Short mmCIF file of C-alpha atoms in Angstrom, two decimals:
data_model
loop_
_atom_site.label_atom_id
_atom_site.label_comp_id
_atom_site.label_asym_id
_atom_site.label_seq_id
_atom_site.Cartn_x
_atom_site.Cartn_y
_atom_site.Cartn_z
CA MET A 1 8.71 -12.56 -19.40
CA SER A 2 7.90 -16.26 -18.92
CA GLN A 3 9.64 -16.25 -15.53
CA ASN A 4 7.61 -13.23 -14.44
CA THR A 5 4.39 -14.92 -15.60
CA ASP A 6 5.26 -18.13 -13.73
CA SER A 7 5.98 -16.07 -10.60
CA ALA A 8 2.61 -14.29 -10.93
CA ASN A 9 0.76 -17.60 -11.31
CA LYS A 10 2.59 -18.99 -8.28
CA ASN A 11 1.58 -15.99 -6.15
CA LEU A 12 -2.07 -16.31 -7.18
CA SER A 13 -2.12 -19.90 -5.88
CA LYS A 14 -0.74 -19.01 -2.44
CA GLU A 15 -2.76 -18.92 0.76
CA LEU A 16 -4.54 -15.70 1.71
CA ILE A 17 -3.06 -13.71 4.56
CA LEU A 18 -5.36 -10.66 4.36
CA LYS A 19 -8.84 -10.24 2.96
CA ALA A 20 -10.73 -6.95 2.95
CA SER A 21 -14.39 -6.84 1.93
CA ASN A 22 -16.39 -3.70 1.11
CA ILE A 23 -14.18 -1.42 3.19
CA LYS A 24 -15.36 2.15 3.63
CA LYS A 25 -13.63 4.92 5.55
CA PHE A 26 -15.52 8.22 5.72
CA PHE A 27 -14.32 11.22 7.72
CA PRO A 28 -17.09 13.47 9.07
CA ILE A 29 -17.11 17.20 8.26
CA LYS A 30 -18.26 19.20 11.27
CA LYS A 31 -19.27 22.85 11.38
CA GLY A 32 -20.86 25.33 13.74
CA PHE A 33 -20.73 25.85 17.47
CA PHE A 34 -22.19 22.42 18.16
CA LEU A 35 -19.93 20.74 15.58
CA LYS A 36 -22.83 19.33 13.62
CA THR A 37 -21.90 16.82 10.92
CA VAL A 38 -22.68 18.44 7.57
CA GLY A 39 -20.96 16.03 5.22
CA GLN A 40 -18.42 13.26 4.82
CA VAL A 41 -15.09 12.84 3.07
CA LYS A 42 -15.34 9.48 1.29
CA ALA A 43 -11.64 8.63 1.47
CA VAL A 44 -12.14 4.88 0.89
CA ASP A 45 -15.41 3.83 -0.69
CA ASP A 46 -16.31 0.14 -0.95
CA VAL A 47 -12.89 -1.45 -1.53
CA SER A 48 -12.37 -5.21 -1.59
CA LEU A 49 -8.99 -6.88 -2.06
CA GLU A 50 -6.96 -9.94 -1.16
CA VAL A 51 -3.28 -10.27 -0.22
CA ARG A 52 -1.51 -13.62 -0.46
CA LYS A 53 1.40 -14.84 1.65
CA GLY A 54 4.82 -13.84 0.36
CA GLU A 55 3.61 -11.46 -2.34
CA THR A 56 3.88 -7.71 -2.75
CA LEU A 57 0.64 -5.93 -3.63
CA GLY A 58 1.12 -2.38 -4.90
CA LEU A 59 -1.43 0.40 -4.36
CA VAL A 60 -1.02 3.20 -6.88
CA GLY A 61 -2.90 6.33 -7.89
CA GLU A 62 -2.82 10.11 -7.84
CA SER A 63 -2.36 12.01 -4.59
CA GLY A 64 -5.59 12.05 -2.61
CA CYS A 65 -7.00 8.85 -4.11
CA GLY A 66 -7.14 7.12 -0.71
CA LYS A 67 -4.07 4.85 -0.87
CA SER A 68 -2.60 5.76 2.50
CA THR A 69 -6.02 5.86 4.18
CA LEU A 70 -6.73 2.35 2.90
CA GLY A 71 -3.34 1.12 4.16
CA ARG A 72 -3.92 2.54 7.61
CA THR A 73 -7.46 1.19 7.71
CA LEU A 74 -6.27 -2.32 6.83
CA ILE A 75 -4.23 -2.43 10.05
CA ARG A 76 -6.77 -0.46 12.12
CA LEU A 77 -4.77 2.71 12.62
CA TYR A 78 -8.06 4.05 11.29
CA GLU A 79 -11.20 2.16 12.23
CA PRO A 80 -13.25 1.47 9.08
CA THR A 81 -16.68 3.03 8.75
CA SER A 82 -17.97 -0.31 7.47
CA GLY A 83 -16.75 -3.53 5.90
CA GLU A 84 -14.85 -6.60 7.04
CA ILE A 85 -11.14 -7.41 7.40
CA GLU A 86 -9.79 -10.92 7.89
CA PHE A 87 -6.18 -11.64 8.83
CA GLU A 88 -5.23 -15.30 8.53
CA GLN A 89 -8.94 -16.16 8.57
CA LYS A 90 -9.51 -14.25 11.83
CA ASN A 91 -12.03 -11.43 11.97
CA PHE A 92 -9.59 -8.59 12.62
CA LEU A 93 -12.30 -6.04 13.41
CA LYS A 94 -13.79 -8.09 16.25
CA LEU A 95 -10.51 -8.43 18.14
CA SER A 96 -9.82 -6.21 21.12
CA GLY A 97 -7.70 -6.11 24.25
CA GLY A 98 -5.12 -8.87 24.57
CA GLN A 99 -6.12 -10.60 21.33
CA LEU A 100 -5.65 -7.44 19.30
CA ARG A 101 -2.39 -6.66 21.09
CA GLN A 102 -1.08 -10.13 20.25
CA LEU A 103 -2.02 -9.81 16.60
CA ARG A 104 -0.32 -6.41 16.36
CA LYS A 105 3.03 -8.23 16.37
CA ASP A 106 2.14 -9.82 13.03
CA ILE A 107 1.20 -6.58 11.25
CA GLN A 108 3.56 -3.61 11.07
CA MET A 109 3.91 -0.39 9.07
CA ILE A 110 6.72 1.64 7.50
CA PHE A 111 5.80 5.32 7.17
CA GLN A 112 6.64 7.82 4.45
CA ASP A 113 8.65 10.28 6.53
CA PRO A 114 11.36 8.41 8.45
CA TYR A 115 12.25 11.43 10.59
CA ALA A 116 8.69 12.21 11.69
CA SER A 117 8.07 8.56 12.61
CA LEU A 118 11.08 8.37 14.96
CA ASP A 119 11.08 9.94 18.43
CA PRO A 120 13.95 12.50 18.41
CA ARG A 121 14.36 12.16 22.19
CA MET A 122 15.15 8.45 22.01
CA THR A 123 18.33 6.75 20.85
CA VAL A 124 18.19 4.18 18.09
CA GLY A 125 18.73 1.48 20.68
CA GLN A 126 15.75 2.67 22.72
CA ILE A 127 13.56 2.92 19.61
CA LEU A 128 14.36 -0.61 18.47
CA ARG A 129 14.09 -2.03 21.98
CA GLN A 130 10.63 -0.56 22.53
CA PRO A 131 8.67 -3.32 20.67
CA PHE A 132 10.30 -5.97 22.85
CA ASP A 133 9.55 -3.99 26.02
CA ILE A 134 5.89 -3.45 25.05
CA HIS A 135 5.28 -7.11 24.22
CA ASN A 136 7.62 -8.42 26.93
CA VAL A 137 9.74 -10.46 24.52
CA GLY A 138 13.04 -11.92 25.78
CA SER A 139 15.32 -11.00 28.66
CA SER A 140 17.16 -7.68 28.91
CA THR A 141 20.33 -9.23 27.51
CA GLU A 142 18.45 -10.87 24.65
CA ARG A 143 16.73 -7.58 23.78
CA THR A 144 20.05 -5.73 23.62
CA ALA A 145 21.53 -8.44 21.40
CA ARG A 146 18.47 -8.41 19.14
CA VAL A 147 18.68 -4.62 18.70
CA LYS A 148 22.28 -4.90 17.47
CA GLU A 149 21.31 -7.78 15.21
CA LEU A 150 18.51 -5.71 13.68
CA LEU A 151 20.85 -2.81 12.94
CA GLU A 152 23.25 -5.09 11.11
CA LEU A 153 20.39 -6.80 9.27
CA VAL A 154 19.33 -3.49 7.67
CA GLY A 155 22.88 -2.44 6.78
CA LEU A 156 23.80 -0.27 9.78
CA LYS A 157 26.47 -0.80 12.43
CA ALA A 158 25.82 -2.16 15.90
CA SER A 159 27.86 0.75 17.24
CA HIS A 160 25.08 3.13 16.08
CA VAL A 161 22.90 1.96 18.95
CA ASN A 162 23.51 5.06 21.08
CA ARG A 163 22.99 7.63 18.32
CA TYR A 164 19.89 9.80 17.92
CA PRO A 165 17.75 10.00 14.73
CA HIS A 166 19.07 13.45 13.76
CA GLU A 167 22.58 12.00 13.47
CA PHE A 168 21.56 9.85 10.49
CA SER A 169 20.84 10.59 6.84
CA GLY A 170 17.36 10.11 5.38
CA GLY A 171 18.20 6.70 3.95
CA GLN A 172 19.73 5.56 7.23
CA ARG A 173 16.66 6.73 9.17
CA GLN A 174 14.43 4.70 6.86
CA ARG A 175 16.63 1.67 7.54
CA ILE A 176 15.97 2.23 11.25
CA CYS A 177 12.23 2.35 10.56
CA ILE A 178 12.49 -0.91 8.62
CA ALA A 179 14.44 -2.49 11.50
CA ARG A 180 11.70 -1.44 13.91
CA ALA A 181 9.02 -2.87 11.60
CA ILE A 182 10.68 -6.31 11.40
CA ALA A 183 11.70 -6.45 15.08
CA LEU A 184 8.89 -8.80 16.16
CA ASN A 185 9.05 -10.99 13.02
CA PRO A 186 5.78 -9.78 11.48
CA LYS A 187 3.97 -11.56 8.67
CA LEU A 188 2.58 -8.48 6.90
CA ILE A 189 4.08 -5.00 6.49
CA ILE A 190 2.23 -1.98 5.08
CA CYS A 191 4.80 0.22 3.30
CA ASP A 192 3.35 3.72 2.97
CA GLU A 193 5.45 5.55 0.35
CA PRO A 194 8.68 4.33 2.05
CA VAL A 195 11.04 5.71 -0.62
CA SER A 196 9.25 8.84 -1.91
CA ALA A 197 11.19 11.16 0.46
CA LEU A 198 14.57 9.75 -0.58
CA ASP A 199 17.03 10.45 -3.40
CA VAL A 200 16.76 8.13 -6.40
CA SER A 201 20.03 6.29 -5.66
CA ILE A 202 18.97 5.75 -2.03
CA GLN A 203 15.52 4.60 -3.20
CA ALA A 204 17.15 1.70 -5.06
CA GLN A 205 19.11 0.68 -1.97
CA ILE A 206 16.02 0.68 0.24
CA LEU A 207 13.96 -1.25 -2.31
CA ASN A 208 16.69 -3.86 -2.63
CA LEU A 209 16.89 -4.11 1.16
CA LEU A 210 13.13 -4.69 1.36
CA LYS A 211 13.37 -7.38 -1.31
CA ASP A 212 16.21 -9.12 0.52
CA LEU A 213 14.32 -9.04 3.82
CA GLN A 214 11.22 -10.42 2.12
CA GLU A 215 13.22 -13.37 0.85
CA LYS A 216 15.02 -13.99 4.15
CA LEU A 217 12.07 -13.51 6.49
CA GLY A 218 9.13 -14.60 4.31
CA LEU A 219 7.45 -11.19 4.52
CA THR A 220 4.30 -10.04 2.75
CA TYR A 221 4.04 -6.40 1.67
CA VAL A 222 1.30 -3.97 0.76
CA PHE A 223 3.34 -1.30 -0.99
CA ILE A 224 1.80 2.16 -1.42
CA SER A 225 3.32 4.53 -3.97
CA HIS A 226 2.45 7.14 -6.58
CA ASP A 227 5.58 6.22 -8.55
CA LEU A 228 4.68 3.67 -11.21
CA SER A 229 8.34 2.92 -11.97
CA VAL A 230 8.86 1.82 -8.37
CA ILE A 231 5.64 -0.22 -8.46
CA GLU A 232 6.72 -1.95 -11.69
CA TYR A 233 10.08 -2.91 -10.21
CA PHE A 234 8.94 -3.96 -6.75
CA CYS A 235 5.42 -5.40 -6.87
CA ASP A 236 3.93 -8.73 -7.94
CA ARG A 237 0.37 -7.44 -8.28
CA VAL A 238 -0.97 -3.91 -8.66
CA ALA A 239 -4.21 -2.25 -7.55
CA VAL A 240 -5.00 1.11 -9.17
CA MET A 241 -7.07 3.48 -7.03
CA TYR A 242 -9.11 6.47 -8.08
CA LEU A 243 -11.17 8.60 -5.70
CA GLY A 244 -11.42 5.96 -2.99
CA LYS A 245 -12.15 3.00 -5.28
CA ILE A 246 -10.08 0.30 -6.96
CA VAL A 247 -10.63 0.68 -10.71
CA GLU A 248 -8.20 -2.03 -11.85
CA ILE A 249 -6.24 -4.82 -10.20
CA GLY A 250 -4.06 -7.57 -11.58
CA THR A 251 -0.60 -8.99 -12.02
CA ARG A 252 2.24 -6.57 -12.73
CA GLU A 253 2.65 -7.98 -16.25
CA GLU A 254 -1.02 -7.53 -17.18
CA ILE A 255 -1.35 -4.05 -15.66
CA PHE A 256 1.80 -2.65 -17.27
CA ASN A 257 1.59 -4.45 -20.61
CA HIS A 258 -2.18 -4.63 -21.15
CA PRO A 259 -3.91 -1.93 -19.04
CA LYS A 260 -7.67 -1.94 -19.48
CA HIS A 261 -9.09 0.98 -17.51
CA PRO A 262 -8.70 4.41 -19.18
CA TYR A 263 -7.32 5.82 -15.93
CA THR A 264 -4.61 3.15 -15.76
CA GLN A 265 -3.76 3.80 -19.41
CA ALA A 266 -3.41 7.53 -18.75
CA LEU A 267 -1.18 6.95 -15.70
CA LEU A 268 1.10 4.58 -17.61
CA SER A 269 1.39 6.89 -20.61
CA ALA A 270 2.77 9.57 -18.29
CA ILE A 271 5.80 7.46 -17.31
CA PRO A 272 8.91 8.94 -18.97
CA ARG A 273 10.68 6.36 -21.12
CA VAL A 274 14.37 6.80 -21.91
CA GLY A 275 15.64 6.01 -25.40
CA GLU A 276 12.33 5.71 -27.25
CA GLY A 277 12.86 6.71 -30.86
CA LYS A 278 9.26 7.54 -31.65
CA LYS A 279 6.93 9.75 -29.72
CA GLN A 280 4.24 7.75 -28.01
CA MET A 281 0.59 8.74 -28.04
CA LYS A 282 -0.15 10.28 -24.65
CA LYS A 283 -3.53 9.68 -23.03
CA SER A 284 -3.75 12.88 -21.04
CA LEU A 285 -6.08 13.39 -18.10
CA SER A 286 -8.38 16.37 -18.52
CA GLY A 287 -9.84 18.36 -15.66
CA GLU A 288 -9.19 18.11 -11.93
CA VAL A 289 -9.73 15.25 -9.51
CA PRO A 290 -13.29 15.64 -8.13
CA SER A 291 -13.79 16.21 -4.43
CA PRO A 292 -14.23 13.06 -2.32
CA ILE A 293 -16.86 15.02 -0.39
CA ASN A 294 -19.20 14.91 -3.38
CA PRO A 295 -17.85 12.36 -5.89
CA PRO A 296 -19.48 12.02 -9.33
CA SER A 297 -22.32 9.55 -9.75
CA GLY A 298 -21.80 6.26 -11.53
CA CYS A 299 -18.18 5.73 -12.51
CA THR A 300 -16.32 8.43 -10.60
CA PHE A 301 -13.80 8.73 -13.45
CA HIS A 302 -16.37 9.52 -16.16
CA PRO A 303 -15.97 13.37 -16.07
CA ARG A 304 -12.30 12.97 -17.09
CA CYS A 305 -12.65 9.95 -19.39
CA GLN A 306 -12.37 10.36 -23.15
CA PHE A 307 -14.43 7.19 -23.69
CA SER A 308 -17.30 8.21 -21.39
CA LYS A 309 -20.78 7.00 -22.36
CA PRO A 310 -24.19 8.02 -20.90
CA GLU A 311 -24.38 4.89 -18.75
CA CYS A 312 -21.02 5.77 -17.14
CA SER A 313 -22.65 8.59 -15.18
CA GLN A 314 -25.68 6.52 -14.23
CA LYS A 315 -24.40 3.15 -12.98
CA THR A 316 -21.34 2.26 -10.91
CA PRO A 317 -19.24 -0.43 -12.64
CA THR A 318 -17.96 -3.41 -10.69
CA LEU A 319 -14.65 -5.20 -11.12
CA VAL A 320 -14.90 -7.88 -13.82
CA GLY A 321 -12.34 -10.22 -15.36
CA SER A 322 -10.12 -13.02 -14.06
CA PRO A 323 -7.80 -13.27 -11.03
CA LYS A 324 -4.95 -12.15 -13.29
CA GLN A 325 -6.67 -8.87 -14.17
CA MET A 326 -9.91 -7.13 -13.26
CA ALA A 327 -11.21 -3.69 -14.23
CA ALA A 328 -14.25 -1.61 -13.31
CA CYS A 329 -15.24 -0.06 -16.63
CA TRP A 330 -18.31 -0.18 -18.86
CA LEU A 331 -16.08 -0.56 -21.95
CA TYR A 332 -15.55 -4.26 -21.18
CA ASP A 333 -17.56 -7.44 -20.73
CA ASN A 334 -17.02 -10.03 -17.99
CA GLU A 335 -13.91 -11.36 -19.73
CA LEU A 336 -12.41 -7.91 -20.34
CA ASN A 337 -13.17 -7.91 -24.05
CA LEU A 338 -14.01 -4.54 -25.60
CA ILE A 339 -17.74 -4.19 -26.09
CA LYS A 340 -18.51 -3.25 -29.67
CA LYS A 341 -20.69 -0.20 -30.08
#
């Protein structure tokens, strides 16, 4: 445990690579012949976070909480409705044209479905060569050599270069996606549920591959998953999302050993534990996830929270605490001590 704590403290002292401030991403709802906007889906609602060089920040929460939307917004696959994003102290949102194109080499993404993210009409060699062609990196001979090198780096054979995606298994296809993501030596990779479509044994192989590449290449990850066991194994820090907002964020040790927010506690209590002699008290979630079109007032979790107080429905809590752990809940003071009733 002391080694994990030392590692967490070391990560917190590292230089920032990505900083997002008050990010919102709303999708308009249009109806009628003239497609008039009648509402908005508040997929990401006022999220702020920081990512430090060399660390892995996990984004976790129920399906539909806005994890993937936030990940895609951070790299401008979706343009944010409002807010600011800084990458290595550069205003990412103000870049365009050649400047944005140049920065794209430093930020890549691994998608959830490896088959859907690969062009079935292209060979693996063509897929992996494409980043070099787009950014005009190296000569033709150098690009061919680099493609073979990438295949071997992710555990595939150089002879696979002329095969098509359908000739590979799911785990092998995800290795190809990882090879494509690291082709241009990026600094930050957004991993959007990269192992959720794979068998458990293959998941472990892919996670270990990602860890090895992080160590060899000095990569930084934002790792999106709904699987808390994967998050616990893979991530240095964890951000818990609920209905478009971050409700708790902190080091892996603090989040998994001392969760503060009732939502985090309920998620962790649902993790199956093998070999436990006594039955653990389960903090079940009641009701359904509210619609992001019309989220509850105040703390959006209050309709499902067993500790809900009148003020929870009236005022929106902000994240309080220390860099090691912060939670947005009216149960706690600024130092995350329980407030006595």
